[in-house]
PDB file of C-alpha atoms in Angstrom:
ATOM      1  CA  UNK A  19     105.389  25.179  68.287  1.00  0.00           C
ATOM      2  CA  UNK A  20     106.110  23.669  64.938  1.00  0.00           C
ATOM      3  CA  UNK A  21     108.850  22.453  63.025  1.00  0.00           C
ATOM      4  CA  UNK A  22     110.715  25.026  60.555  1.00  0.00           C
ATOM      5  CA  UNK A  23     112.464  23.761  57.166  1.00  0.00           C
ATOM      6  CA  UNK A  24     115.199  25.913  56.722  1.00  0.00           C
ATOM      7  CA  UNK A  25     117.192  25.676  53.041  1.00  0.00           C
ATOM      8  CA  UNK A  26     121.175  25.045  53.667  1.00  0.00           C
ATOM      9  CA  UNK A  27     120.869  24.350  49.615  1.00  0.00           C
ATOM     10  CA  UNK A  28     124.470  26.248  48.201  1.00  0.00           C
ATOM     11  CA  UNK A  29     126.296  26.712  45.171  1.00  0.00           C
ATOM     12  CA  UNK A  30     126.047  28.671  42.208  1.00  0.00           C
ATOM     13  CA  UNK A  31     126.616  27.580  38.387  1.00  0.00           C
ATOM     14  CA  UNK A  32     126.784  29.945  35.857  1.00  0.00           C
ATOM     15  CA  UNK A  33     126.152  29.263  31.780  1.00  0.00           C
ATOM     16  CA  UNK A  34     126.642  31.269  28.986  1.00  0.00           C
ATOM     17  CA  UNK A  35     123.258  32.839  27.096  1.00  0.00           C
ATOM     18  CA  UNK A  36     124.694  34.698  24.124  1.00  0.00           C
ATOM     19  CA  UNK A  37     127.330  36.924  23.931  1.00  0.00           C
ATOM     20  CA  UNK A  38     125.617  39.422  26.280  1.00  0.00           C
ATOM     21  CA  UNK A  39     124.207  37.549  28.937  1.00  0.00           C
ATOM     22  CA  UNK A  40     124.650  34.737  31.653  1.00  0.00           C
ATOM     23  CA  UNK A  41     122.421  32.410  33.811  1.00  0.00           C
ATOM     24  CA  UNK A  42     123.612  31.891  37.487  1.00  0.00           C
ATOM     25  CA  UNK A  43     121.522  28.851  38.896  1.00  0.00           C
ATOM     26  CA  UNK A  44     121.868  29.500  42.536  1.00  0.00           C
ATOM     27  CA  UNK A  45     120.593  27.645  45.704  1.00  0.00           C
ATOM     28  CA  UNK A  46     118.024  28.658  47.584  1.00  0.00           C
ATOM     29  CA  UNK A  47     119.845  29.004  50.721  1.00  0.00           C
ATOM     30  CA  UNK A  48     122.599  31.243  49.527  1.00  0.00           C
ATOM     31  CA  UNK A  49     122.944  34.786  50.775  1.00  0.00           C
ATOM     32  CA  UNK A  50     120.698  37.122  48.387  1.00  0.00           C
ATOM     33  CA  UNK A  51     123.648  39.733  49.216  1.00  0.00           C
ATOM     34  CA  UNK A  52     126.306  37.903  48.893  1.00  0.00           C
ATOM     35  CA  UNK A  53     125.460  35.963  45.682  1.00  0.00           C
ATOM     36  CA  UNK A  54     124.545  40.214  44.775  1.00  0.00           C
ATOM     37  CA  UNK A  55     128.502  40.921  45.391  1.00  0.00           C
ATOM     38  CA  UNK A  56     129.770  38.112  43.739  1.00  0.00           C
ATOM     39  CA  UNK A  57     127.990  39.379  40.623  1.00  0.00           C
ATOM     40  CA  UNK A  58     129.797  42.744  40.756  1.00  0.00           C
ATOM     41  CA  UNK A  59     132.781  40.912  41.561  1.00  0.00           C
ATOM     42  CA  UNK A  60     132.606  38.828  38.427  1.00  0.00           C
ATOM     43  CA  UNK A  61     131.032  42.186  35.960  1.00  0.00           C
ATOM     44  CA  UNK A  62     127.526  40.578  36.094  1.00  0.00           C
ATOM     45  CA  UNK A  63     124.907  43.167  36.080  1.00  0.00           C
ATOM     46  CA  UNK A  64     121.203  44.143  37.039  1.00  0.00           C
ATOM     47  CA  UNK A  65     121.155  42.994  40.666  1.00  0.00           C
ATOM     48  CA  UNK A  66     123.252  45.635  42.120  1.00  0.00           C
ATOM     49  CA  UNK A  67     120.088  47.981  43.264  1.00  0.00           C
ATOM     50  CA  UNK A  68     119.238  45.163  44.953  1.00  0.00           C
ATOM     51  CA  UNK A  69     122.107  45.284  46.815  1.00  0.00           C
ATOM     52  CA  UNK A  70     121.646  44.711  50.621  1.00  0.00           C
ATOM     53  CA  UNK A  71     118.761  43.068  50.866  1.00  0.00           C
ATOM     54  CA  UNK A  72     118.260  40.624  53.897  1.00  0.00           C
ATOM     55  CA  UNK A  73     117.349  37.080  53.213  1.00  0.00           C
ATOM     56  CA  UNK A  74     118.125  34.230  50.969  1.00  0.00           C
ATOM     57  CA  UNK A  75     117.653  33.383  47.686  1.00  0.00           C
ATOM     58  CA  UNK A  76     114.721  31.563  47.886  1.00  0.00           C
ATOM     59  CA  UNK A  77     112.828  33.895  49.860  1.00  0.00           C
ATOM     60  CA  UNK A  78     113.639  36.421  46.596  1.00  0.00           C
ATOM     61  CA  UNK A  79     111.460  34.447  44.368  1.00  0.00           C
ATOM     62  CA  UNK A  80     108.772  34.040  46.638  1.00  0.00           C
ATOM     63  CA  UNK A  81     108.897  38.195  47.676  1.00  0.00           C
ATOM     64  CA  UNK A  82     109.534  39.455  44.118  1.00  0.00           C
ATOM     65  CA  UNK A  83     112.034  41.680  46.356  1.00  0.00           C
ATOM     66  CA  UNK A  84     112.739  44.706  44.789  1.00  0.00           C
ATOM     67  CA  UNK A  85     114.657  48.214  45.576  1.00  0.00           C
ATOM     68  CA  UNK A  86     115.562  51.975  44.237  1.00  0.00           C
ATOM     69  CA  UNK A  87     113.653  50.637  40.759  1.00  0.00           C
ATOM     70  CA  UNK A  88     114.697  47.288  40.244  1.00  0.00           C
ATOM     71  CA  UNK A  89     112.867  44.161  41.015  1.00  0.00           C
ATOM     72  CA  UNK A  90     114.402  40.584  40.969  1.00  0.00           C
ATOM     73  CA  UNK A  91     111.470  39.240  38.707  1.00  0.00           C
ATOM     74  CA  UNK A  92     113.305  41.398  35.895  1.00  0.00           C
ATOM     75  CA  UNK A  93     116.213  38.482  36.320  1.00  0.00           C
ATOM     76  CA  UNK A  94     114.688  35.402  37.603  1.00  0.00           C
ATOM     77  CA  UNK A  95     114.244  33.391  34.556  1.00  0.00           C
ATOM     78  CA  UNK A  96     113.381  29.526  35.959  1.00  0.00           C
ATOM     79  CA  UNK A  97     112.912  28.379  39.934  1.00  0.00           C
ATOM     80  CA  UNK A  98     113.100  24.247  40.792  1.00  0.00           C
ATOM     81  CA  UNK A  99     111.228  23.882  43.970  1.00  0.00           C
ATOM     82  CA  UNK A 100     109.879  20.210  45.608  1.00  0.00           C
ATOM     83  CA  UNK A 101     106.222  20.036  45.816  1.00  0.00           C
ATOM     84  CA  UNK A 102     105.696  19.151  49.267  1.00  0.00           C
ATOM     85  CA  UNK A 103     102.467  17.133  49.005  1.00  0.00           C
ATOM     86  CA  UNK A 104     104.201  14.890  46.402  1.00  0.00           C
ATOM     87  CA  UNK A 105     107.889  15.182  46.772  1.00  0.00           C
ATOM     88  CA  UNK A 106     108.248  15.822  43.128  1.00  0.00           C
ATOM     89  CA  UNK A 107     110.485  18.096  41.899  1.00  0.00           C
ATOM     90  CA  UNK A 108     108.987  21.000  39.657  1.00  0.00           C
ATOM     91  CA  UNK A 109     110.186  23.915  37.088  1.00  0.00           C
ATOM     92  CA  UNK A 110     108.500  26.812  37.172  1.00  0.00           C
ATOM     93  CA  UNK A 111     108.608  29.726  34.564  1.00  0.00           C
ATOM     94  CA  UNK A 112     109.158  33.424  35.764  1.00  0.00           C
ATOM     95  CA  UNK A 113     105.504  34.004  33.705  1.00  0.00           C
ATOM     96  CA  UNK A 114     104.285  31.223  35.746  1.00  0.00           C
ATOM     97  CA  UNK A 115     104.816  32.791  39.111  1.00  0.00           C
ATOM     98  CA  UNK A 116     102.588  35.921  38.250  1.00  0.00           C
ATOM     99  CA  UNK A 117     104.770  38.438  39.846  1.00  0.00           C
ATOM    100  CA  UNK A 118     103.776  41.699  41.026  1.00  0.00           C
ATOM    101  CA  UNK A 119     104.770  44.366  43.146  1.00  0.00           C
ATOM    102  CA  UNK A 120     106.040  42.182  46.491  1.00  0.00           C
ATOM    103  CA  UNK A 121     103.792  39.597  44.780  1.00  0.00           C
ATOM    104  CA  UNK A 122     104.008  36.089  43.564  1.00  0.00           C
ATOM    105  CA  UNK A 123     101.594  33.114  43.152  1.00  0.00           C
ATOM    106  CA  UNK A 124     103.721  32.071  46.020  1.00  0.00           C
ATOM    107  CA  UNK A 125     102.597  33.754  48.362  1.00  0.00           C
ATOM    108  CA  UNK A 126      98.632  33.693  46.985  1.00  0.00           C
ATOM    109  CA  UNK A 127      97.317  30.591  46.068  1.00  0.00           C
ATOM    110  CA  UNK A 128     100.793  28.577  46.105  1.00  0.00           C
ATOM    111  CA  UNK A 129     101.563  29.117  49.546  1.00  0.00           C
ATOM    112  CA  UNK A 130     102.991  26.153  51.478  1.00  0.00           C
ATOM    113  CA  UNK A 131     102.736  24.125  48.185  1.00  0.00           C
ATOM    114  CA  UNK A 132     106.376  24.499  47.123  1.00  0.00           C
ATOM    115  CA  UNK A 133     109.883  23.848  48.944  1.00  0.00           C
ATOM    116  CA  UNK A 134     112.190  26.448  46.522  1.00  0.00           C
ATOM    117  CA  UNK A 135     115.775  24.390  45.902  1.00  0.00           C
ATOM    118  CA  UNK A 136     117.191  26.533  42.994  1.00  0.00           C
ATOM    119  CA  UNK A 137     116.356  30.018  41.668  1.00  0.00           C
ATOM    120  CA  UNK A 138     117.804  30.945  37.901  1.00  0.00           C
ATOM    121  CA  UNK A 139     118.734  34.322  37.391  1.00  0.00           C
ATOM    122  CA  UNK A 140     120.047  35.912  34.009  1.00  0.00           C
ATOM    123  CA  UNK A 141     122.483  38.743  33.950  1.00  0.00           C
ATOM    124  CA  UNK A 142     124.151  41.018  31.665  1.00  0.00           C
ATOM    125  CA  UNK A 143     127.605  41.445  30.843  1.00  0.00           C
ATOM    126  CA  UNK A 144     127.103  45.315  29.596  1.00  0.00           C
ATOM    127  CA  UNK A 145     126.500  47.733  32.994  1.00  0.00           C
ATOM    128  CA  UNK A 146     123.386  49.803  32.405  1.00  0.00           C
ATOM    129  CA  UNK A 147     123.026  51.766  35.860  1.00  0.00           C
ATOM    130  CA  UNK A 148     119.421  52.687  37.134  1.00  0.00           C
ATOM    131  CA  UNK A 149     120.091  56.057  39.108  1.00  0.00           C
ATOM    132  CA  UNK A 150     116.774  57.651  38.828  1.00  0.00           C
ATOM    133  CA  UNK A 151     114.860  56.183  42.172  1.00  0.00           C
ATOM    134  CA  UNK A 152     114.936  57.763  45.096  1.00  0.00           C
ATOM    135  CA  UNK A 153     118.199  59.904  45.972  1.00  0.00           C
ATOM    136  CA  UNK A 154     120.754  58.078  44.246  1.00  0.00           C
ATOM    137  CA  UNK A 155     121.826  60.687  42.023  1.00  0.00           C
ATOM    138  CA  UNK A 156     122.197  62.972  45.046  1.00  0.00           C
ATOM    139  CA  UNK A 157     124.161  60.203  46.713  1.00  0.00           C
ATOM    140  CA  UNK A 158     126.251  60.187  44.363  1.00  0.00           C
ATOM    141  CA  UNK A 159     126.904  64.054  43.948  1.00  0.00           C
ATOM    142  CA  UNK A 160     128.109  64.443  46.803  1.00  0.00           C
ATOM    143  CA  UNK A 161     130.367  61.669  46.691  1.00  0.00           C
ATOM    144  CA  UNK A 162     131.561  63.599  43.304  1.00  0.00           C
ATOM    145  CA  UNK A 163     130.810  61.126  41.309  1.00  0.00           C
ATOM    146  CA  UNK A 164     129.008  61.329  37.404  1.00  0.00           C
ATOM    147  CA  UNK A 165     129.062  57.743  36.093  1.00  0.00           C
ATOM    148  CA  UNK A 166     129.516  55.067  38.933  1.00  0.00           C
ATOM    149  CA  UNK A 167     131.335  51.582  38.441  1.00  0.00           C
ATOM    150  CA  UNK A 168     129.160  48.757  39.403  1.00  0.00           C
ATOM    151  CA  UNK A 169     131.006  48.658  42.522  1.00  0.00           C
ATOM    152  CA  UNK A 170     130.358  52.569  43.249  1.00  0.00           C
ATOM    153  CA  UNK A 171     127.195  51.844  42.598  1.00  0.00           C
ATOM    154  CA  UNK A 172     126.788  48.810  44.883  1.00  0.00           C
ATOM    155  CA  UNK A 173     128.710  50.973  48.098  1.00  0.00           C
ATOM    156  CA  UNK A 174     125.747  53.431  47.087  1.00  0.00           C
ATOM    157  CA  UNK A 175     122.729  51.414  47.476  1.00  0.00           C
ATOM    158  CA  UNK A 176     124.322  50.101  50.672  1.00  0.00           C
ATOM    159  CA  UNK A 177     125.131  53.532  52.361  1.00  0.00           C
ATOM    160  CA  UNK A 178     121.791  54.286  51.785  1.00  0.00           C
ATOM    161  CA  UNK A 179     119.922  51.078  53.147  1.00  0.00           C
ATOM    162  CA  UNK A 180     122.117  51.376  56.094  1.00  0.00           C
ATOM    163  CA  UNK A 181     121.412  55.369  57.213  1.00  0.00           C
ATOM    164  CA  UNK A 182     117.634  54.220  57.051  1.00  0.00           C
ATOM    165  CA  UNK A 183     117.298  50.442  57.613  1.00  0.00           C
ATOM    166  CA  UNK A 184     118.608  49.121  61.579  1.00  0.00           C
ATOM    167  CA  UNK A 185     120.263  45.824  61.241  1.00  0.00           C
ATOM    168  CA  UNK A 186     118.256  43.175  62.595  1.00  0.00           C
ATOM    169  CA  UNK A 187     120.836  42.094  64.511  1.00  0.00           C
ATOM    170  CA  UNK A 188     121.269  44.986  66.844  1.00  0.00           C
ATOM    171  CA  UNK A 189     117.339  46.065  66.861  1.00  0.00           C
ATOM    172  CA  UNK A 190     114.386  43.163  65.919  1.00  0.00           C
ATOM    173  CA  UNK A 191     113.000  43.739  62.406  1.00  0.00           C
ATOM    174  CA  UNK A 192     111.644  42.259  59.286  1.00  0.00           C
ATOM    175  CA  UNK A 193     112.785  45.247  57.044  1.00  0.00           C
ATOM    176  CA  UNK A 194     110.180  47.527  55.651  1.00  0.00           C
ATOM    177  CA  UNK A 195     106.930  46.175  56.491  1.00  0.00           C
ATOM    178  CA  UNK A 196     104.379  47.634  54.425  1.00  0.00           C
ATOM    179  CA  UNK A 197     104.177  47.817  50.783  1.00  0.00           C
ATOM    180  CA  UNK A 198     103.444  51.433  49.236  1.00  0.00           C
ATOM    181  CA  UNK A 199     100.046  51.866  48.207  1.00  0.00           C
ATOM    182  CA  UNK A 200      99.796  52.480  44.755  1.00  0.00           C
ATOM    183  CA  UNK A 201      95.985  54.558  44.521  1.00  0.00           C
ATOM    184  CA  UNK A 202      94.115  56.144  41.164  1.00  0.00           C
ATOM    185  CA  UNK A 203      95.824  58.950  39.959  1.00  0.00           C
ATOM    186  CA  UNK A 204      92.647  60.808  41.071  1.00  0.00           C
ATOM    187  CA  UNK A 205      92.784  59.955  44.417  1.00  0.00           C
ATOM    188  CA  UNK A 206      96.622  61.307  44.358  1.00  0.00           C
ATOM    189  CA  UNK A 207      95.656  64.235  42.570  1.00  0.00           C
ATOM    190  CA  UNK A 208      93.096  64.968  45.619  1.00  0.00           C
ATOM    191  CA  UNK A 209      95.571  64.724  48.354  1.00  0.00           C
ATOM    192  CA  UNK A 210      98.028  66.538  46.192  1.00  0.00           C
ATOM    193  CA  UNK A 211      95.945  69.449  46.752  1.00  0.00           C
ATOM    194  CA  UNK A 212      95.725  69.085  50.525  1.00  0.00           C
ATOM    195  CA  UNK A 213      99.429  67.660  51.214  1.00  0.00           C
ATOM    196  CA  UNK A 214     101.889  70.061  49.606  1.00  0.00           C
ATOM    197  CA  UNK A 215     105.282  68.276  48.536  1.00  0.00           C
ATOM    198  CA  UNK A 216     103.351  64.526  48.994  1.00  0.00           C
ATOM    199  CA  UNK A 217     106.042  62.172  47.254  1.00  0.00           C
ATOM    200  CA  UNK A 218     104.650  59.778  44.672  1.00  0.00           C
ATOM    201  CA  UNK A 219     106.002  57.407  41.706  1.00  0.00           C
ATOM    202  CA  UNK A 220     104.147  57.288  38.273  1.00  0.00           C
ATOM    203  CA  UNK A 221     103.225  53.587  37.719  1.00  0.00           C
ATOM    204  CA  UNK A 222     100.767  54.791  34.498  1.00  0.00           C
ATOM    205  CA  UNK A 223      98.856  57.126  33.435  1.00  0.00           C
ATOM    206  CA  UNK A 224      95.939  55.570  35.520  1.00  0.00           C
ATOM    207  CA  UNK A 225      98.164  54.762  38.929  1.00  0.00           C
ATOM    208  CA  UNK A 226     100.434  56.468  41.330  1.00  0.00           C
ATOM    209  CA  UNK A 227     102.444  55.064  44.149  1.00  0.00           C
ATOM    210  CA  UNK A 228     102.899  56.876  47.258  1.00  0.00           C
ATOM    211  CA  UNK A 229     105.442  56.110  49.888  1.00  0.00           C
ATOM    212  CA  UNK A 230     104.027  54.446  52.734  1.00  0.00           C
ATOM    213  CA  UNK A 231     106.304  55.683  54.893  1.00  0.00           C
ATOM    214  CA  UNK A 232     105.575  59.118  54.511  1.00  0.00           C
ATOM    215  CA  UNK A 233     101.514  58.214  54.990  1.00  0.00           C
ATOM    216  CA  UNK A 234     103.084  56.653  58.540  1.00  0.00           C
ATOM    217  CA  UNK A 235     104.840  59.720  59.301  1.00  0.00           C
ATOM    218  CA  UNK A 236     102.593  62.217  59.057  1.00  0.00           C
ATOM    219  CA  UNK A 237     100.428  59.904  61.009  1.00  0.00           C
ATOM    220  CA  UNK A 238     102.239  60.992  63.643  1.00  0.00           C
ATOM    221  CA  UNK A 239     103.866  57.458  63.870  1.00  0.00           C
ATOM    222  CA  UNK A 240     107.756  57.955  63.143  1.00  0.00           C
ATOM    223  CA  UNK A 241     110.020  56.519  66.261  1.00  0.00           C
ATOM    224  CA  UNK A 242     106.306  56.071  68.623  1.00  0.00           C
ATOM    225  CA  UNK A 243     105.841  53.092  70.416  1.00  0.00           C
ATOM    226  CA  UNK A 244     103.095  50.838  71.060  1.00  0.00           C
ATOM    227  CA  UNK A 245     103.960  48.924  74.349  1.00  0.00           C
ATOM    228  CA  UNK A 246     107.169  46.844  73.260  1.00  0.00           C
ATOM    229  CA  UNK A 247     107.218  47.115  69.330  1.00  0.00           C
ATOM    230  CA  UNK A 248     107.282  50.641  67.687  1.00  0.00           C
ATOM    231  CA  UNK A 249     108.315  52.728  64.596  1.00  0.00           C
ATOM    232  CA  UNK A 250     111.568  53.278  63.818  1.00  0.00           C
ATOM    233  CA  UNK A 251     112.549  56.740  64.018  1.00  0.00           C
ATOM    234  CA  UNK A 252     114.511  57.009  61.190  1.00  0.00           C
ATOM    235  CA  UNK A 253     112.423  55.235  58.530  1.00  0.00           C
ATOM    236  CA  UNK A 254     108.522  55.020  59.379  1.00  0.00           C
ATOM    237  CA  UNK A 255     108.337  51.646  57.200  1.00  0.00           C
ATOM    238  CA  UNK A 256     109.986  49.878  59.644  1.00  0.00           C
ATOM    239  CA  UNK A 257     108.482  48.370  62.635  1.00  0.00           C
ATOM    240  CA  UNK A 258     111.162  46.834  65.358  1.00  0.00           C
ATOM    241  CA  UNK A 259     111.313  45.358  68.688  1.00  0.00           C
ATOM    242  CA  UNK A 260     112.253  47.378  71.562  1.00  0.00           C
ATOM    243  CA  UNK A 261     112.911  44.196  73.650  1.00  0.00           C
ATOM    244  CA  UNK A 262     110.418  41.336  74.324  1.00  0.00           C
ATOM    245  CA  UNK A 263     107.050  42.224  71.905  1.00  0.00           C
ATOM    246  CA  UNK A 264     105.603  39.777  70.702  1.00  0.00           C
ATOM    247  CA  UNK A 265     103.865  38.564  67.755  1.00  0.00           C
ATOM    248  CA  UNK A 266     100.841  39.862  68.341  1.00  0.00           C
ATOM    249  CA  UNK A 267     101.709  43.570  70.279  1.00  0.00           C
ATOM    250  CA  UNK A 268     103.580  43.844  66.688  1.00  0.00           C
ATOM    251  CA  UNK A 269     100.464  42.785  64.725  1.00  0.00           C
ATOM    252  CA  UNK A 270      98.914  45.227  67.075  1.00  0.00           C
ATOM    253  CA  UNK A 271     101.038  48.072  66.068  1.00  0.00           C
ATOM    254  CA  UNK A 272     100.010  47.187  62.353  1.00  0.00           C
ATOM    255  CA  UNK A 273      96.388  47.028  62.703  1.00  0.00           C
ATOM    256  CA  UNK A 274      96.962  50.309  64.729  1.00  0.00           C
ATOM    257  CA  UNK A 275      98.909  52.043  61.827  1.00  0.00           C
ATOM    258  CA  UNK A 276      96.925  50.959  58.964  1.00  0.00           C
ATOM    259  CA  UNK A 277      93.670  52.465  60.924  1.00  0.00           C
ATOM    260  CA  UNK A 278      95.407  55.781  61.256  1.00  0.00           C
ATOM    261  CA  UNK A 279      96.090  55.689  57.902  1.00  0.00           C
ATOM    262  CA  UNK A 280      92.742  55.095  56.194  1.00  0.00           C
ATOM    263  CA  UNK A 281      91.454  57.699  58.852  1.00  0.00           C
ATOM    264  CA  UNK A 282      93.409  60.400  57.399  1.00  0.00           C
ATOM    265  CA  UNK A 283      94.180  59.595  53.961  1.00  0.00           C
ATOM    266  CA  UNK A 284      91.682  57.031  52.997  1.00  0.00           C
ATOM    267  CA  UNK A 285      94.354  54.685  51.531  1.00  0.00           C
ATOM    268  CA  UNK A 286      95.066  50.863  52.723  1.00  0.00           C
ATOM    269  CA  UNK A 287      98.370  49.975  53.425  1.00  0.00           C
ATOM    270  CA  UNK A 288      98.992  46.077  53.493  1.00  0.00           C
ATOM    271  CA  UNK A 289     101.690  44.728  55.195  1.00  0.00           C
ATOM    272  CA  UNK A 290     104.820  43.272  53.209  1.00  0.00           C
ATOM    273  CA  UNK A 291     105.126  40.340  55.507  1.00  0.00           C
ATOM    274  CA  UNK A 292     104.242  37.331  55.897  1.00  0.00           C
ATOM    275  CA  UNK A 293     101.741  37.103  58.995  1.00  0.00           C
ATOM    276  CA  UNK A 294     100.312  33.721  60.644  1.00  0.00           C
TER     277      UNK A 294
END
């Protein structure tokens, strides 16, 4: 029961920064993807790993969404957003929002404060590809290709999402719903040694991230159920609805998976959604 404030806020302006660059101020209720397309269409680049996405544009600011290496705080420059308490209308700084991995003040100690209107991006004219995150190279090979377009690139990122990720439409789901864990290089180091072939991402020379997926999967968890919500079988970060859970037999399936978890790896895994 409640009421739910939905942004229908469109339209996208675009202004020249230097030779090399250009700010798109964008609505909050526009189509992350499609504003993502329109980029490519027009040669504006650094958004197109991030290609696919579900949502809106407001909800990127508030996630810090990010995919295969890229993360949209690396192009949000300025967000105008109503402060509900006060109806005044605010402009926040991309240092201001302290983002993080899947973090922003936003969701921490700003949460429910703000109604986002516009979100500022700044791209670049010159195409710089990121290829080294997950198996986009490989993707690639076997399409025979070296040095992808921006498009190629694009059809990449969404081939991918789409062999792993169901559409929400067909089969209930909030996308991937944990964050990976990212644990003391000592701690990796010691599972290293016990899990053969365990997949991991250098963050420093302190930090490593570890798929949470794979921690799910060999958990066991990969396409199981728990009453009406379950795992998806073809990407263990991904919880859906079989039909009829609700809220809480999901939350269940969480708490569920995150005990498993610290049980055999000794790693928390936090959930990437918002839960109320």
């Amino acid at each position: 029961n409640g009421t739910v404030v939905h942004s229908r806020i469109l339209g996208v302006q675009s202004s020249d920064d230097g030779a090399d660059h250009v700010l798109l101020r964008s609505g909050s209720g526009v189509v992350w993807d499609e504003l993502v397309a329109q980029c490519v269409v027009d040669n504006l680049h650094g958004a197109e790993n991030l290609s696919l996405i579900p949502g809106e544009v407001g909800a990127s600011a508030v996630q810090n969404i990010g995919a295969y290496g890229a993360e949209v705080k690396d192009l949000i420059t300025e967000i105008e957003a109503i402060e509900i308490k006060t109806g005044h209308l605010v402009y926040i700084t991309n240092a201001q929002c302290e983002y993080a991995y899947r973090q922003s003040r936003f969701k921490r100690d700003w949460k429910d404060r703000f109604f986002i209107t516009h979100v500022t991006y700044r791209l670049s004219r010159n195409f710089v590809p990121h290829l080294d995150y997950g198996n986009i190279r490989g993707a690639l090979a076997e399409k025979g290709i070296a040095t992808p377009t921006p498009s190629e690139l694009r059809q990449i990122i969404i081939d991918i999402r789409n062999e792993k990720l169901p559409d929400p439409k067909v089969l209930g789901n909030a996308g991937s719903f944990f964050m990976n864990p990212v644990v003391p290089t000592q701690k990796y180091n010691e599972l290293a040694q016990q899990y053969e072939g365990m997949p991991h991402y250098t963050i420093d020379s302190e930090h490593e991230k570890i798929p949470a997926g794979w921690l799910i999967e060999q958990c066991g968890w990969k396409g199981k159920s728990l009453g009406r919500a379950a795992v998806h079988d073809k990407q263990a970060l991904v919880l859906v609805n079989r039909g009829g859970a609700t809220g809480s037999e999901v939350v269940h399936l969480c708490e569920t998976i995150q005990h498993d978890v610290m049980l055999k790896f000794g790693i928390e895994i936090n959930p990437e959604v918002n839960i109320r």
